[in-house]
Structure formats: C-alpha cells, structure tokens
C-alpha cells in the first residue's frame, strides 16, 4: 500500500489507530492520581483548614501528548518506508543468481539447483 512517497510494509497495523478514541475516553474518565507530599514542619500547618483537591480532568496538553505518542507507536509498528522501490515486472531486466555451493548447502543442493534453473527459464 503506497500513497505519495510513503508506504507501509504492514498496513493492517494502521487499524490500531481506530483504538485512539477508546483510549482518549479512558484517559478522560480516569484522571491521574494526585500525589501526596509529606511536609515535616506540620506545626505551621495545624491552623490551616485541610482541603482535598483532585483534578476533574487531565490537562488537554497531557492528553494530546499521550494520544500522539500512541499514534506514533502505531505508525512505527506499521513499518513506514520512504520512497519505496517500485516492484519490477516479472521477466524484465537482468537476473543475478548467487548460489552457495559450500558444505552446508549440500543437504538440499538439488532443490537449489532446480530453483535456479527455473528462474533462468
């Protein structure tokens, strides 16, 4: 699958981008847990009225940053290729065959030779 100078080797992984709205909803429903910081000179704070404040929602920039990170991970998993080489038509142009004729290739030498002869024909 290619459009413009960008192609993906695993374009089906781009379907993961469809999960972004669900992740957005999850992140909006569960804001980050507030941190509790102990303050040693508590004597000064005894007269202060204690109020608990929890965030109602996650800051928009943090939500946007997390969604962008997830989208970049999905794009990276889809293996993008910039300016992919066009597929050569079959049977056109020169053919280079490199055969390993060493000792490890002896087990299936007949199959390798037959494959090379088929490619040459």
mmCIF file with all atom_site columns, C-alpha atoms in Angstrom:
data_model
loop_
_atom_site.group_PDB
_atom_site.id
_atom_site.type_symbol
_atom_site.label_atom_id
_atom_site.label_alt_id
_atom_site.label_comp_id
_atom_site.label_asym_id
_atom_site.label_entity_id
_atom_site.label_seq_id
_atom_site.pdbx_PDB_ins_code
_atom_site.Cartn_x
_atom_site.Cartn_y
_atom_site.Cartn_z
_atom_site.occupancy
_atom_site.B_iso_or_equiv
_atom_site.pdbx_formal_charge
_atom_site.auth_seq_id
_atom_site.auth_comp_id
_atom_site.auth_asym_id
_atom_site.auth_atom_id
_atom_site.pdbx_PDB_model_num
ATOM 1   C CA . UNK A 1 1   ? 0.000   0.000   0.000   1.00 0.00 ? 1   UNK A CA 1
ATOM 2   C CA . UNK A 1 2   ? 1.582   3.261   -1.047  1.00 0.00 ? 2   UNK A CA 1
ATOM 3   C CA . UNK A 1 3   ? 0.398   6.799   -1.395  1.00 0.00 ? 3   UNK A CA 1
ATOM 4   C CA . UNK A 1 4   ? 2.734   9.621   -2.235  1.00 0.00 ? 4   UNK A CA 1
ATOM 5   C CA . UNK A 1 5   ? 6.336   8.807   -1.301  1.00 0.00 ? 5   UNK A CA 1
ATOM 6   C CA . UNK A 1 6   ? 5.335   6.903   1.875   1.00 0.00 ? 6   UNK A CA 1
ATOM 7   C CA . UNK A 1 7   ? 4.418   3.225   2.042   1.00 0.00 ? 7   UNK A CA 1
ATOM 8   C CA . UNK A 1 8   ? 3.805   0.799   4.893   1.00 0.00 ? 8   UNK A CA 1
ATOM 9   C CA . UNK A 1 9   ? 5.117   -2.750  4.939   1.00 0.00 ? 9   UNK A CA 1
ATOM 10  C CA . UNK A 1 10  ? 2.375   -3.794  7.398   1.00 0.00 ? 10  UNK A CA 1
ATOM 11  C CA . UNK A 1 11  ? -0.553  -1.505  6.565   1.00 0.00 ? 11  UNK A CA 1
ATOM 12  C CA . UNK A 1 12  ? -3.052  -3.619  8.505   1.00 0.00 ? 12  UNK A CA 1
ATOM 13  C CA . UNK A 1 13  ? -1.398  -2.401  11.727  1.00 0.00 ? 13  UNK A CA 1
ATOM 14  C CA . UNK A 1 14  ? -2.747  1.066   10.967  1.00 0.00 ? 14  UNK A CA 1
ATOM 15  C CA . UNK A 1 15  ? -6.101  -0.256  12.148  1.00 0.00 ? 15  UNK A CA 1
ATOM 16  C CA . UNK A 1 16  ? -4.691  0.309   15.626  1.00 0.00 ? 16  UNK A CA 1
ATOM 17  C CA . UNK A 1 17  ? -5.398  3.999   15.085  1.00 0.00 ? 17  UNK A CA 1
ATOM 18  C CA . UNK A 1 18  ? -9.083  3.145   15.418  1.00 0.00 ? 18  UNK A CA 1
ATOM 19  C CA . UNK A 1 19  ? -8.421  2.468   19.109  1.00 0.00 ? 19  UNK A CA 1
ATOM 20  C CA . UNK A 1 20  ? -7.402  6.096   19.747  1.00 0.00 ? 20  UNK A CA 1
ATOM 21  C CA . UNK A 1 21  ? -10.961 7.302   20.575  1.00 0.00 ? 21  UNK A CA 1
ATOM 22  C CA . UNK A 1 22  ? -11.362 4.497   23.115  1.00 0.00 ? 22  UNK A CA 1
ATOM 23  C CA . UNK A 1 23  ? -8.008  5.350   24.680  1.00 0.00 ? 23  UNK A CA 1
ATOM 24  C CA . UNK A 1 24  ? -8.984  9.033   24.736  1.00 0.00 ? 24  UNK A CA 1
ATOM 25  C CA . UNK A 1 25  ? -12.187 8.163   26.570  1.00 0.00 ? 25  UNK A CA 1
ATOM 26  C CA . UNK A 1 26  ? -10.316 6.005   29.061  1.00 0.00 ? 26  UNK A CA 1
ATOM 27  C CA . UNK A 1 27  ? -7.800  8.749   29.771  1.00 0.00 ? 27  UNK A CA 1
ATOM 28  C CA . UNK A 1 28  ? -10.556 11.327  30.263  1.00 0.00 ? 28  UNK A CA 1
ATOM 29  C CA . UNK A 1 29  ? -12.514 9.116   32.652  1.00 0.00 ? 29  UNK A CA 1
ATOM 30  C CA . UNK A 1 30  ? -9.508  8.283   34.813  1.00 0.00 ? 30  UNK A CA 1
ATOM 31  C CA . UNK A 1 31  ? -7.541  11.417  35.679  1.00 0.00 ? 31  UNK A CA 1
ATOM 32  C CA . UNK A 1 32  ? -4.079  10.993  37.160  1.00 0.00 ? 32  UNK A CA 1
ATOM 33  C CA . UNK A 1 33  ? -3.931  10.184  40.859  1.00 0.00 ? 33  UNK A CA 1
ATOM 34  C CA . UNK A 1 34  ? -2.909  13.206  42.950  1.00 0.00 ? 34  UNK A CA 1
ATOM 35  C CA . UNK A 1 35  ? 0.424   12.929  44.710  1.00 0.00 ? 35  UNK A CA 1
ATOM 36  C CA . UNK A 1 36  ? 0.627   13.117  48.484  1.00 0.00 ? 36  UNK A CA 1
ATOM 37  C CA . UNK A 1 37  ? 3.616   15.062  49.744  1.00 0.00 ? 37  UNK A CA 1
ATOM 38  C CA . UNK A 1 38  ? 4.504   14.951  53.450  1.00 0.00 ? 38  UNK A CA 1
ATOM 39  C CA . UNK A 1 39  ? 5.590   18.277  54.883  1.00 0.00 ? 39  UNK A CA 1
ATOM 40  C CA . UNK A 1 40  ? 7.711   17.824  58.040  1.00 0.00 ? 40  UNK A CA 1
ATOM 41  C CA . UNK A 1 41  ? 7.104   21.167  59.750  1.00 0.00 ? 41  UNK A CA 1
ATOM 42  C CA . UNK A 1 42  ? 3.428   20.332  60.168  1.00 0.00 ? 42  UNK A CA 1
ATOM 43  C CA . UNK A 1 43  ? 3.237   22.546  63.240  1.00 0.00 ? 43  UNK A CA 1
ATOM 44  C CA . UNK A 1 44  ? 2.904   25.544  60.975  1.00 0.00 ? 44  UNK A CA 1
ATOM 45  C CA . UNK A 1 45  ? 0.009   23.951  59.137  1.00 0.00 ? 45  UNK A CA 1
ATOM 46  C CA . UNK A 1 46  ? -2.114  22.909  62.123  1.00 0.00 ? 46  UNK A CA 1
ATOM 47  C CA . UNK A 1 47  ? -4.209  26.075  61.847  1.00 0.00 ? 47  UNK A CA 1
ATOM 48  C CA . UNK A 1 48  ? -4.733  25.718  58.107  1.00 0.00 ? 48  UNK A CA 1
ATOM 49  C CA . UNK A 1 49  ? -8.022  24.174  57.042  1.00 0.00 ? 49  UNK A CA 1
ATOM 50  C CA . UNK A 1 50  ? -7.457  20.922  55.179  1.00 0.00 ? 50  UNK A CA 1
ATOM 51  C CA . UNK A 1 51  ? -8.982  20.769  51.692  1.00 0.00 ? 51  UNK A CA 1
ATOM 52  C CA . UNK A 1 52  ? -8.702  17.904  49.295  1.00 0.00 ? 52  UNK A CA 1
ATOM 53  C CA . UNK A 1 53  ? -8.422  18.916  45.705  1.00 0.00 ? 53  UNK A CA 1
ATOM 54  C CA . UNK A 1 54  ? -8.403  16.346  42.956  1.00 0.00 ? 54  UNK A CA 1
ATOM 55  C CA . UNK A 1 55  ? -8.221  17.224  39.301  1.00 0.00 ? 55  UNK A CA 1
ATOM 56  C CA . UNK A 1 56  ? -11.540 16.988  37.494  1.00 0.00 ? 56  UNK A CA 1
ATOM 57  C CA . UNK A 1 57  ? -9.906  16.244  34.189  1.00 0.00 ? 57  UNK A CA 1
ATOM 58  C CA . UNK A 1 58  ? -6.493  15.673  32.738  1.00 0.00 ? 58  UNK A CA 1
ATOM 59  C CA . UNK A 1 59  ? -4.827  18.748  31.210  1.00 0.00 ? 59  UNK A CA 1
ATOM 60  C CA . UNK A 1 60  ? -5.514  18.898  27.467  1.00 0.00 ? 60  UNK A CA 1
ATOM 61  C CA . UNK A 1 61  ? -1.837  19.078  26.576  1.00 0.00 ? 61  UNK A CA 1
ATOM 62  C CA . UNK A 1 62  ? -1.052  15.899  28.523  1.00 0.00 ? 62  UNK A CA 1
ATOM 63  C CA . UNK A 1 63  ? -3.940  14.075  26.864  1.00 0.00 ? 63  UNK A CA 1
ATOM 64  C CA . UNK A 1 64  ? -2.788  15.265  23.438  1.00 0.00 ? 64  UNK A CA 1
ATOM 65  C CA . UNK A 1 65  ? 0.799   14.220  24.173  1.00 0.00 ? 65  UNK A CA 1
ATOM 66  C CA . UNK A 1 66  ? -0.260  10.715  25.225  1.00 0.00 ? 66  UNK A CA 1
ATOM 67  C CA . UNK A 1 67  ? -2.505  10.216  22.189  1.00 0.00 ? 67  UNK A CA 1
ATOM 68  C CA . UNK A 1 68  ? 0.232   11.467  19.858  1.00 0.00 ? 68  UNK A CA 1
ATOM 69  C CA . UNK A 1 69  ? 2.685   9.036   21.443  1.00 0.00 ? 69  UNK A CA 1
ATOM 70  C CA . UNK A 1 70  ? 0.278   6.127   20.911  1.00 0.00 ? 70  UNK A CA 1
ATOM 71  C CA . UNK A 1 71  ? -0.314  7.181   17.281  1.00 0.00 ? 71  UNK A CA 1
ATOM 72  C CA . UNK A 1 72  ? 3.451   7.358   16.652  1.00 0.00 ? 72  UNK A CA 1
ATOM 73  C CA . UNK A 1 73  ? 3.893   3.872   18.108  1.00 0.00 ? 73  UNK A CA 1
ATOM 74  C CA . UNK A 1 74  ? 1.163   2.538   15.779  1.00 0.00 ? 74  UNK A CA 1
ATOM 75  C CA . UNK A 1 75  ? 2.811   4.213   12.764  1.00 0.00 ? 75  UNK A CA 1
ATOM 76  C CA . UNK A 1 76  ? 6.207   2.807   13.759  1.00 0.00 ? 76  UNK A CA 1
ATOM 77  C CA . UNK A 1 77  ? 4.784   -0.712  14.081  1.00 0.00 ? 77  UNK A CA 1
ATOM 78  C CA . UNK A 1 78  ? 3.335   -0.414  10.557  1.00 0.00 ? 78  UNK A CA 1
ATOM 79  C CA . UNK A 1 79  ? 6.945   -0.174  9.245   1.00 0.00 ? 79  UNK A CA 1
ATOM 80  C CA . UNK A 1 80  ? 6.891   3.001   7.134   1.00 0.00 ? 80  UNK A CA 1
ATOM 81  C CA . UNK A 1 81  ? 9.175   3.175   4.091   1.00 0.00 ? 81  UNK A CA 1
ATOM 82  C CA . UNK A 1 82  ? 10.039  6.489   2.443   1.00 0.00 ? 82  UNK A CA 1
ATOM 83  C CA . UNK A 1 83  ? 10.248  6.328   -1.376  1.00 0.00 ? 83  UNK A CA 1
ATOM 84  C CA . UNK A 1 84  ? 9.727   2.581   -1.767  1.00 0.00 ? 84  UNK A CA 1
ATOM 85  C CA . UNK A 1 85  ? 11.315  0.960   -4.802  1.00 0.00 ? 85  UNK A CA 1
ATOM 86  C CA . UNK A 1 86  ? 8.710   0.061   -7.413  1.00 0.00 ? 86  UNK A CA 1
ATOM 87  C CA . UNK A 1 87  ? 8.248   -3.649  -7.996  1.00 0.00 ? 87  UNK A CA 1
ATOM 88  C CA . UNK A 1 88  ? 9.992   -4.771  -11.148 1.00 0.00 ? 88  UNK A CA 1
ATOM 89  C CA . UNK A 1 89  ? 7.760   -6.502  -13.672 1.00 0.00 ? 89  UNK A CA 1
ATOM 90  C CA . UNK A 1 90  ? 8.365   -10.229 -13.747 1.00 0.00 ? 90  UNK A CA 1
ATOM 91  C CA . UNK A 1 91  ? 10.657  -11.417 -16.517 1.00 0.00 ? 91  UNK A CA 1
ATOM 92  C CA . UNK A 1 92  ? 12.089  -7.980  -17.338 1.00 0.00 ? 92  UNK A CA 1
ATOM 93  C CA . UNK A 1 93  ? 15.680  -6.914  -16.859 1.00 0.00 ? 93  UNK A CA 1
ATOM 94  C CA . UNK A 1 94  ? 18.839  -8.771  -15.934 1.00 0.00 ? 94  UNK A CA 1
ATOM 95  C CA . UNK A 1 95  ? 18.799  -11.631 -13.442 1.00 0.00 ? 95  UNK A CA 1
ATOM 96  C CA . UNK A 1 96  ? 21.523  -12.267 -10.890 1.00 0.00 ? 96  UNK A CA 1
ATOM 97  C CA . UNK A 1 97  ? 21.616  -15.628 -9.138  1.00 0.00 ? 97  UNK A CA 1
ATOM 98  C CA . UNK A 1 98  ? 24.008  -16.202 -6.262  1.00 0.00 ? 98  UNK A CA 1
ATOM 99  C CA . UNK A 1 99  ? 24.285  -19.802 -5.095  1.00 0.00 ? 99  UNK A CA 1
ATOM 100 C CA . UNK A 1 100 ? 26.113  -21.027 -2.038  1.00 0.00 ? 100 UNK A CA 1
ATOM 101 C CA . UNK A 1 101 ? 27.953  -24.174 -3.011  1.00 0.00 ? 101 UNK A CA 1
ATOM 102 C CA . UNK A 1 102 ? 29.611  -24.725 0.329   1.00 0.00 ? 102 UNK A CA 1
ATOM 103 C CA . UNK A 1 103 ? 29.338  -27.721 2.600   1.00 0.00 ? 103 UNK A CA 1
ATOM 104 C CA . UNK A 1 104 ? 26.170  -26.520 4.471   1.00 0.00 ? 104 UNK A CA 1
ATOM 105 C CA . UNK A 1 105 ? 24.288  -26.229 1.137   1.00 0.00 ? 105 UNK A CA 1
ATOM 106 C CA . UNK A 1 106 ? 24.895  -29.876 0.211   1.00 0.00 ? 106 UNK A CA 1
ATOM 107 C CA . UNK A 1 107 ? 21.819  -31.159 2.040   1.00 0.00 ? 107 UNK A CA 1
ATOM 108 C CA . UNK A 1 108 ? 19.363  -29.516 -0.372  1.00 0.00 ? 108 UNK A CA 1
ATOM 109 C CA . UNK A 1 109 ? 21.601  -28.849 -3.366  1.00 0.00 ? 109 UNK A CA 1
ATOM 110 C CA . UNK A 1 110 ? 19.223  -30.480 -5.867  1.00 0.00 ? 110 UNK A CA 1
ATOM 111 C CA . UNK A 1 111 ? 16.351  -28.218 -4.785  1.00 0.00 ? 111 UNK A CA 1
ATOM 112 C CA . UNK A 1 112 ? 18.563  -25.121 -5.003  1.00 0.00 ? 112 UNK A CA 1
ATOM 113 C CA . UNK A 1 113 ? 19.833  -26.018 -8.456  1.00 0.00 ? 113 UNK A CA 1
ATOM 114 C CA . UNK A 1 114 ? 16.309  -26.746 -9.688  1.00 0.00 ? 114 UNK A CA 1
ATOM 115 C CA . UNK A 1 115 ? 15.102  -23.403 -8.343  1.00 0.00 ? 115 UNK A CA 1
ATOM 116 C CA . UNK A 1 116 ? 17.915  -21.577 -10.138 1.00 0.00 ? 116 UNK A CA 1
ATOM 117 C CA . UNK A 1 117 ? 17.205  -23.360 -13.419 1.00 0.00 ? 117 UNK A CA 1
ATOM 118 C CA . UNK A 1 118 ? 13.504  -22.476 -13.106 1.00 0.00 ? 118 UNK A CA 1
ATOM 119 C CA . UNK A 1 119 ? 14.395  -18.810 -12.534 1.00 0.00 ? 119 UNK A CA 1
ATOM 120 C CA . UNK A 1 120 ? 16.670  -18.809 -15.592 1.00 0.00 ? 120 UNK A CA 1
ATOM 121 C CA . UNK A 1 121 ? 13.996  -20.348 -17.788 1.00 0.00 ? 121 UNK A CA 1
#
